[in-house]
Amino acid sequence: MSHMKHLSALDIAFLASELAKFKDSKLQQVYQPSKKELILQFHIRAEGRALLKVRVPEAIYLAGSREEAGEVSGFCSILRRKLNGASTTAVSQVEFERIIRFDFTSKNSSYSLFLELFSKGNIILESEGKIVAAAEKQLWATRKIATGQFYNLPPAVVNPKTLDEKKLLELLKSTSKTDLVRFLAMELSLGGLYAEELCLSSGMDKKAKPSTITTPAAKKILSSLKKLLKSKLSSSVIYKDGKIIDVVPIALDYYKNHESKPANSF
């Protein structure tokens, strides 16, 4: 693959549903091979040891083994001190953000580990609303990621999971995007691939001007969107001319003429 696929918010929704298997597991050890990488060693009941490798902002995946990590950084030693031996109480996507959240309880404290999979990426440990530690100090126009600060989410995006017809029509009328596919990709945070898929599945012209979309057409888009969000996980690797060009969590019409091979997990 010539480039790393950027995970869209919808990819992350599917990833989070697979990562739910870590609920009720125990975090045994944390390794930090580099600034934006973590290896989390869990013990899953009935399955045994599982290594989860995190490389923000690009990837989260199950690893077969871990490479030797160098010096233990300050950040890593805080994570070990607070989280080693902790139980995982939940794994979730935060709203429709490109953020995965692990909730832990240990002794008499609870912590959340936020994996930010957008922009430059970050890993943040939070407790009672405040940042305990972060892989990298970051200053944004709307938020400050630093020890002792309140952990604030990025400015809210539209959550397609809770979108209704009235709101969709309002957004279509007010958008500055010139065509439907761009509107779906950016304003509904679907990303390019799922925006294309939604145009195909709802039978809409992807170049249609958003402000011209009628109420019946908006209804069609909305029902196709709900179907897309509820798709059954069915991961596959997509090939073109024998080369891998994509990896997808669900079956897509967009790739129906491509060669694909099933994968057992996204």
mmCIF file of C-alpha atoms in Angstrom:
data_model
loop_
_atom_site.group_PDB
_atom_site.id
_atom_site.type_symbol
_atom_site.label_atom_id
_atom_site.label_comp_id
_atom_site.label_asym_id
_atom_site.label_seq_id
_atom_site.Cartn_x
_atom_site.Cartn_y
_atom_site.Cartn_z
ATOM 1 C CA MET A 1 0.000 0.000 0.000
ATOM 2 C CA SER A 2 1.544 3.275 -1.004
ATOM 3 C CA HIS A 3 -0.155 5.287 1.722
ATOM 4 C CA MET A 4 -1.691 4.667 5.102
ATOM 5 C CA LYS A 5 -5.447 4.820 4.891
ATOM 6 C CA HIS A 6 -6.786 7.603 7.110
ATOM 7 C CA LEU A 7 -9.408 6.159 9.365
ATOM 8 C CA SER A 8 -12.745 7.936 8.977
ATOM 9 C CA ALA A 9 -15.136 8.407 11.889
ATOM 10 C CA LEU A 10 -17.223 5.540 10.476
ATOM 11 C CA ASP A 11 -14.180 3.226 10.269
ATOM 12 C CA ILE A 12 -13.576 4.070 13.922
ATOM 13 C CA ALA A 13 -17.203 3.233 14.816
ATOM 14 C CA PHE A 14 -16.672 -0.260 13.345
ATOM 15 C CA LEU A 15 -13.263 -0.581 15.042
ATOM 16 C CA ALA A 16 -14.766 0.354 18.404
ATOM 17 C CA SER A 17 -17.428 -2.333 18.024
ATOM 18 C CA GLU A 18 -14.673 -4.937 17.528
ATOM 19 C CA LEU A 19 -12.613 -3.543 20.397
ATOM 20 C CA ALA A 20 -15.603 -4.060 22.712
ATOM 21 C CA LYS A 21 -14.181 -7.553 23.304
ATOM 22 C CA PHE A 22 -11.644 -5.895 25.636
ATOM 23 C CA LYS A 23 -14.413 -4.995 28.082
ATOM 24 C CA ASP A 24 -13.886 -6.813 31.416
ATOM 25 C CA SER A 25 -10.266 -7.613 30.533
ATOM 26 C CA LYS A 26 -7.284 -6.696 32.700
ATOM 27 C CA LEU A 27 -4.515 -4.384 31.548
ATOM 28 C CA GLN A 28 -1.277 -6.126 32.497
ATOM 29 C CA GLN A 29 1.439 -3.922 31.027
ATOM 30 C CA VAL A 30 2.062 -0.843 28.892
ATOM 31 C CA TYR A 31 4.985 -0.386 26.493
ATOM 32 C CA GLN A 32 5.816 2.747 24.517
ATOM 33 C CA PRO A 33 8.065 1.993 21.510
ATOM 34 C CA SER A 34 7.955 5.635 20.375
ATOM 35 C CA LYS A 35 6.247 8.920 21.257
ATOM 36 C CA LYS A 36 2.963 8.216 19.457
ATOM 37 C CA GLU A 37 2.934 4.433 19.867
ATOM 38 C CA LEU A 38 1.694 2.237 22.683
ATOM 39 C CA ILE A 39 1.479 -1.503 23.124
ATOM 40 C CA LEU A 40 -1.179 -2.450 25.647
ATOM 41 C CA GLN A 41 -0.940 -5.972 26.996
ATOM 42 C CA PHE A 42 -4.315 -7.239 28.152
ATOM 43 C CA HIS A 43 -5.495 -10.459 29.668
ATOM 44 C CA ILE A 44 -8.882 -11.357 28.195
ATOM 45 C CA ARG A 45 -10.990 -13.844 30.076
ATOM 46 C CA ALA A 46 -11.217 -17.204 28.261
ATOM 47 C CA GLU A 47 -8.746 -15.985 25.618
ATOM 48 C CA GLY A 48 -5.590 -15.138 27.525
ATOM 49 C CA ARG A 49 -2.997 -12.576 26.515
ATOM 50 C CA ALA A 50 -3.743 -10.029 23.781
ATOM 51 C CA LEU A 51 -1.450 -7.277 22.561
ATOM 52 C CA LEU A 52 -3.135 -4.156 21.251
ATOM 53 C CA LYS A 53 -0.873 -1.876 19.289
ATOM 54 C CA VAL A 54 -1.799 1.772 18.972
ATOM 55 C CA ARG A 55 -0.084 4.138 16.566
ATOM 56 C CA VAL A 56 -1.819 7.512 16.514
ATOM 57 C CA PRO A 57 -3.216 8.960 14.316
ATOM 58 C CA GLU A 58 -2.998 5.986 11.917
ATOM 59 C CA ALA A 59 -3.849 2.673 13.455
ATOM 60 C CA ILE A 60 -5.044 0.355 16.205
ATOM 61 C CA TYR A 61 -4.543 -3.356 15.689
ATOM 62 C CA LEU A 62 -3.912 -6.667 17.395
ATOM 63 C CA ALA A 63 -0.235 -7.585 17.279
ATOM 64 C CA GLY A 64 1.275 -11.055 17.437
ATOM 65 C CA SER A 65 4.351 -9.967 19.381
ATOM 66 C CA ARG A 66 5.897 -6.792 20.660
ATOM 67 C CA GLU A 67 9.223 -5.368 19.624
ATOM 68 C CA GLU A 68 11.693 -4.384 22.312
ATOM 69 C CA ALA A 69 10.788 -0.969 23.635
ATOM 70 C CA GLY A 70 13.644 1.360 24.584
ATOM 71 C CA GLU A 71 13.791 3.621 27.632
ATOM 72 C CA VAL A 72 10.579 3.954 29.625
ATOM 73 C CA SER A 73 9.371 7.524 29.098
ATOM 74 C CA GLY A 74 7.763 9.664 31.785
ATOM 75 C CA PHE A 75 4.408 9.252 30.037
ATOM 76 C CA CYS A 76 4.744 5.465 29.918
ATOM 77 C CA SER A 77 5.718 5.224 33.583
ATOM 78 C CA ILE A 78 2.635 7.282 34.577
ATOM 79 C CA LEU A 79 0.441 4.932 32.508
ATOM 80 C CA ARG A 80 2.016 1.911 34.195
ATOM 81 C CA ARG A 81 1.617 3.406 37.656
ATOM 82 C CA LYS A 82 -2.047 4.302 37.137
ATOM 83 C CA LEU A 83 -3.274 1.499 34.869
ATOM 84 C CA ASN A 84 -1.287 -1.701 35.433
ATOM 85 C CA GLY A 85 -3.676 -4.273 36.875
ATOM 86 C CA ALA A 86 -6.722 -2.109 36.081
ATOM 87 C CA SER A 87 -9.949 -3.613 34.712
ATOM 88 C CA THR A 88 -11.410 -2.357 31.438
ATOM 89 C CA THR A 89 -14.984 -1.268 32.044
ATOM 90 C CA ALA A 90 -15.816 0.009 28.539
ATOM 91 C CA VAL A 91 -14.398 0.654 25.075
ATOM 92 C CA SER A 92 -16.226 3.156 22.890
ATOM 93 C CA GLN A 93 -16.074 5.719 20.140
ATOM 94 C CA VAL A 94 -16.509 9.242 21.529
ATOM 95 C CA GLU A 95 -19.692 10.635 19.888
ATOM 96 C CA PHE A 96 -18.858 10.562 16.144
ATOM 97 C CA GLU A 97 -15.288 11.791 16.696
ATOM 98 C CA ARG A 98 -12.165 10.042 15.492
ATOM 99 C CA ILE A 99 -11.431 9.148 19.099
ATOM 100 C CA ILE A 100 -11.509 5.792 20.879
ATOM 101 C CA ARG A 101 -11.934 5.738 24.628
ATOM 102 C CA PHE A 102 -10.906 2.988 27.055
ATOM 103 C CA ASP A 103 -12.381 3.244 30.560
ATOM 104 C CA PHE A 104 -10.517 1.613 33.435
ATOM 105 C CA THR A 105 -11.043 1.127 37.152
ATOM 106 C CA SER A 106 -8.250 0.241 39.521
ATOM 107 C CA LYS A 107 -8.373 0.017 43.326
ATOM 108 C CA ASN A 108 -10.484 3.081 44.073
ATOM 109 C CA SER A 109 -9.807 5.274 41.032
ATOM 110 C CA SER A 110 -11.173 5.408 37.528
ATOM 111 C CA TYR A 111 -9.300 6.569 34.451
ATOM 112 C CA SER A 112 -10.006 7.007 30.756
ATOM 113 C CA LEU A 113 -7.450 6.611 28.005
ATOM 114 C CA PHE A 114 -8.335 8.628 24.894
ATOM 115 C CA LEU A 115 -6.735 7.650 21.582
ATOM 116 C CA GLU A 116 -7.068 10.599 19.196
ATOM 117 C CA LEU A 117 -6.879 9.397 15.601
ATOM 118 C CA PHE A 118 -7.032 12.746 13.800
ATOM 119 C CA SER A 119 -4.599 15.509 12.847
ATOM 120 C CA LYS A 120 -1.220 14.769 14.501
ATOM 121 C CA GLY A 121 -2.784 12.245 16.876
ATOM 122 C CA ASN A 122 -2.428 12.064 20.644
ATOM 123 C CA ILE A 123 -2.859 9.709 23.600
ATOM 124 C CA ILE A 124 -4.372 11.199 26.728
ATOM 125 C CA LEU A 125 -4.940 9.795 30.212
ATOM 126 C CA GLU A 126 -7.818 11.486 32.019
ATOM 127 C CA SER A 127 -9.391 11.181 35.437
ATOM 128 C CA GLU A 128 -12.357 13.140 36.832
ATOM 129 C CA GLY A 129 -12.401 15.364 33.741
ATOM 130 C CA LYS A 130 -8.758 16.412 34.030
ATOM 131 C CA ILE A 131 -5.712 15.395 32.019
ATOM 132 C CA VAL A 132 -3.328 13.282 34.105
ATOM 133 C CA ALA A 133 -0.796 12.855 31.279
ATOM 134 C CA ALA A 134 -0.556 13.174 27.488
ATOM 135 C CA ALA A 135 1.839 11.727 24.917
ATOM 136 C CA GLU A 136 2.267 15.213 23.509
ATOM 137 C CA LYS A 137 1.406 18.684 24.739
ATOM 138 C CA GLN A 138 -0.812 20.321 22.101
ATOM 139 C CA LEU A 139 -2.318 23.756 21.784
ATOM 140 C CA TRP A 140 -5.350 24.198 19.539
ATOM 141 C CA ALA A 141 -7.468 27.302 18.989
ATOM 142 C CA THR A 142 -10.278 25.685 20.981
ATOM 143 C CA ARG A 143 -8.499 23.307 23.381
ATOM 144 C CA LYS A 144 -5.286 22.798 25.300
ATOM 145 C CA ILE A 145 -3.895 19.304 25.835
ATOM 146 C CA ALA A 146 -1.591 19.505 28.862
ATOM 147 C CA THR A 147 -1.351 17.956 32.323
ATOM 148 C CA GLY A 148 -3.833 19.473 34.776
ATOM 149 C CA GLN A 149 -6.101 20.957 32.071
ATOM 150 C CA PHE A 150 -9.702 19.834 31.642
ATOM 151 C CA TYR A 151 -9.951 17.363 28.777
ATOM 152 C CA ASN A 152 -12.148 19.042 26.169
ATOM 153 C CA LEU A 153 -13.299 17.416 22.963
ATOM 154 C CA PRO A 154 -12.751 19.132 19.613
ATOM 155 C CA PRO A 155 -15.644 21.373 18.459
ATOM 156 C CA ALA A 156 -18.615 19.029 17.960
ATOM 157 C CA VAL A 157 -19.251 17.539 14.538
ATOM 158 C CA VAL A 158 -22.671 16.500 13.226
ATOM 159 C CA ASN A 159 -23.359 12.986 14.470
ATOM 160 C CA PRO A 160 -24.992 11.092 11.575
ATOM 161 C CA LYS A 161 -26.311 8.518 14.058
ATOM 162 C CA THR A 162 -28.693 11.066 15.546
ATOM 163 C CA LEU A 163 -29.423 13.037 12.371
ATOM 164 C CA ASP A 164 -33.062 13.586 11.424
ATOM 165 C CA GLU A 165 -34.703 14.781 8.230
ATOM 166 C CA LYS A 166 -35.230 18.379 9.394
ATOM 167 C CA LYS A 167 -31.579 18.786 10.428
ATOM 168 C CA LEU A 168 -30.339 17.158 7.209
ATOM 169 C CA LEU A 169 -32.409 19.542 5.065
ATOM 170 C CA GLU A 170 -31.122 22.527 7.084
ATOM 171 C CA LEU A 171 -27.520 21.406 6.562
ATOM 172 C CA LEU A 172 -28.083 20.822 2.833
ATOM 173 C CA LYS A 173 -29.509 24.337 2.445
ATOM 174 C CA SER A 174 -26.765 26.075 4.419
ATOM 175 C CA THR A 175 -23.644 24.230 3.241
ATOM 176 C CA SER A 176 -20.916 25.954 1.239
ATOM 177 C CA LYS A 177 -19.983 22.622 -0.387
ATOM 178 C CA THR A 178 -20.770 22.608 -4.098
ATOM 179 C CA ASP A 179 -21.664 18.949 -4.540
ATOM 180 C CA LEU A 180 -23.465 16.274 -2.567
ATOM 181 C CA VAL A 181 -20.536 13.888 -2.248
ATOM 182 C CA ARG A 182 -18.314 16.578 -0.679
ATOM 183 C CA PHE A 183 -21.099 17.615 1.659
ATOM 184 C CA LEU A 184 -21.536 14.011 2.866
ATOM 185 C CA ALA A 185 -17.784 13.459 3.187
ATOM 186 C CA MET A 186 -17.048 16.607 5.151
ATOM 187 C CA GLU A 187 -20.138 17.913 6.881
ATOM 188 C CA LEU A 188 -21.405 14.499 7.957
ATOM 189 C CA SER A 189 -17.818 13.347 8.726
ATOM 190 C CA LEU A 190 -18.237 10.238 6.554
ATOM 191 C CA GLY A 191 -15.010 10.644 4.577
ATOM 192 C CA GLY A 192 -14.711 10.202 0.808
ATOM 193 C CA LEU A 193 -15.285 6.456 0.465
ATOM 194 C CA TYR A 194 -18.502 6.265 2.521
ATOM 195 C CA ALA A 195 -19.817 9.458 0.898
ATOM 196 C CA GLU A 196 -19.392 7.794 -2.530
ATOM 197 C CA GLU A 197 -21.057 4.632 -1.198
ATOM 198 C CA LEU A 198 -24.009 6.615 0.143
ATOM 199 C CA CYS A 199 -24.559 8.312 -3.246
ATOM 200 C CA LEU A 200 -24.532 4.882 -4.915
ATOM 201 C CA SER A 201 -26.849 3.198 -2.406
ATOM 202 C CA SER A 202 -29.383 6.054 -2.368
ATOM 203 C CA GLY A 203 -29.265 6.408 -6.163
ATOM 204 C CA MET A 204 -28.307 10.093 -5.906
ATOM 205 C CA ASP A 205 -26.118 12.016 -8.341
ATOM 206 C CA LYS A 206 -22.948 12.682 -6.371
ATOM 207 C CA LYS A 207 -22.450 15.990 -8.208
ATOM 208 C CA ALA A 208 -25.921 17.304 -7.295
ATOM 209 C CA LYS A 209 -25.917 20.749 -5.683
ATOM 210 C CA PRO A 210 -26.841 20.225 -1.998
ATOM 211 C CA SER A 211 -29.312 23.136 -1.959
ATOM 212 C CA THR A 212 -31.342 21.491 -4.763
ATOM 213 C CA ILE A 213 -31.993 18.280 -2.795
ATOM 214 C CA THR A 214 -35.756 17.862 -2.268
ATOM 215 C CA THR A 215 -37.443 16.451 0.837
ATOM 216 C CA PRO A 216 -38.108 13.020 -0.796
ATOM 217 C CA ALA A 217 -34.445 12.861 -1.873
ATOM 218 C CA ALA A 218 -33.293 13.804 1.633
ATOM 219 C CA LYS A 219 -35.508 10.990 3.001
ATOM 220 C CA LYS A 220 -33.780 8.548 0.631
ATOM 221 C CA ILE A 221 -30.320 9.724 1.700
ATOM 222 C CA LEU A 222 -31.279 9.436 5.361
ATOM 223 C CA SER A 223 -32.612 5.906 5.064
ATOM 224 C CA SER A 224 -29.502 4.792 3.119
ATOM 225 C CA LEU A 225 -27.344 6.481 5.766
ATOM 226 C CA LYS A 226 -29.075 4.624 8.614
ATOM 227 C CA LYS A 227 -28.573 1.345 6.698
ATOM 228 C CA LEU A 228 -24.891 2.137 6.182
ATOM 229 C CA LEU A 229 -24.375 2.912 9.891
ATOM 230 C CA LYS A 230 -26.048 -0.368 10.878
ATOM 231 C CA SER A 231 -24.113 -2.512 8.376
ATOM 232 C CA LYS A 232 -22.985 -5.885 9.644
ATOM 233 C CA LEU A 233 -19.231 -6.172 10.085
ATOM 234 C CA SER A 234 -17.785 -8.101 7.176
ATOM 235 C CA SER A 235 -14.178 -7.012 6.719
ATOM 236 C CA SER A 236 -12.291 -7.488 3.500
ATOM 237 C CA VAL A 237 -9.097 -6.535 1.720
ATOM 238 C CA ILE A 238 -9.637 -4.893 -1.683
ATOM 239 C CA TYR A 239 -7.245 -5.476 -4.600
ATOM 240 C CA LYS A 240 -6.630 -3.798 -7.930
ATOM 241 C CA ASP A 241 -4.204 -5.361 -10.426
ATOM 242 C CA GLY A 242 -3.006 -7.689 -7.671
ATOM 243 C CA LYS A 243 -2.154 -4.825 -5.304
ATOM 244 C CA ILE A 244 -3.936 -4.041 -2.047
ATOM 245 C CA ILE A 245 -5.713 -0.709 -2.411
ATOM 246 C CA ASP A 246 -7.993 -0.678 0.631
ATOM 247 C CA VAL A 247 -9.215 -2.508 3.699
ATOM 248 C CA VAL A 248 -12.886 -2.107 4.578
ATOM 249 C CA PRO A 249 -15.028 -3.153 7.560
ATOM 250 C CA ILE A 250 -18.232 -3.777 5.574
ATOM 251 C CA ALA A 251 -19.304 -4.896 2.099
ATOM 252 C CA LEU A 252 -19.451 -1.870 -0.236
ATOM 253 C CA ASP A 253 -21.084 -1.416 -3.659
ATOM 254 C CA TYR A 254 -18.289 1.021 -4.438
ATOM 255 C CA TYR A 255 -15.853 -1.919 -4.681
ATOM 256 C CA LYS A 256 -18.210 -4.526 -6.118
ATOM 257 C CA ASN A 257 -16.172 -4.882 -9.342
ATOM 258 C CA HIS A 258 -12.877 -5.267 -7.480
ATOM 259 C CA GLU A 259 -11.247 -8.452 -6.305
ATOM 260 C CA SER A 260 -11.621 -8.820 -2.546
ATOM 261 C CA LYS A 261 -10.597 -11.306 0.113
ATOM 262 C CA PRO A 262 -12.404 -11.662 3.439
ATOM 263 C CA ALA A 263 -10.495 -10.776 6.634
ATOM 264 C CA ASN A 264 -11.481 -12.207 9.998
ATOM 265 C CA SER A 265 -11.424 -8.813 11.685
ATOM 266 C CA PHE A 266 -11.145 -5.172 10.657
#
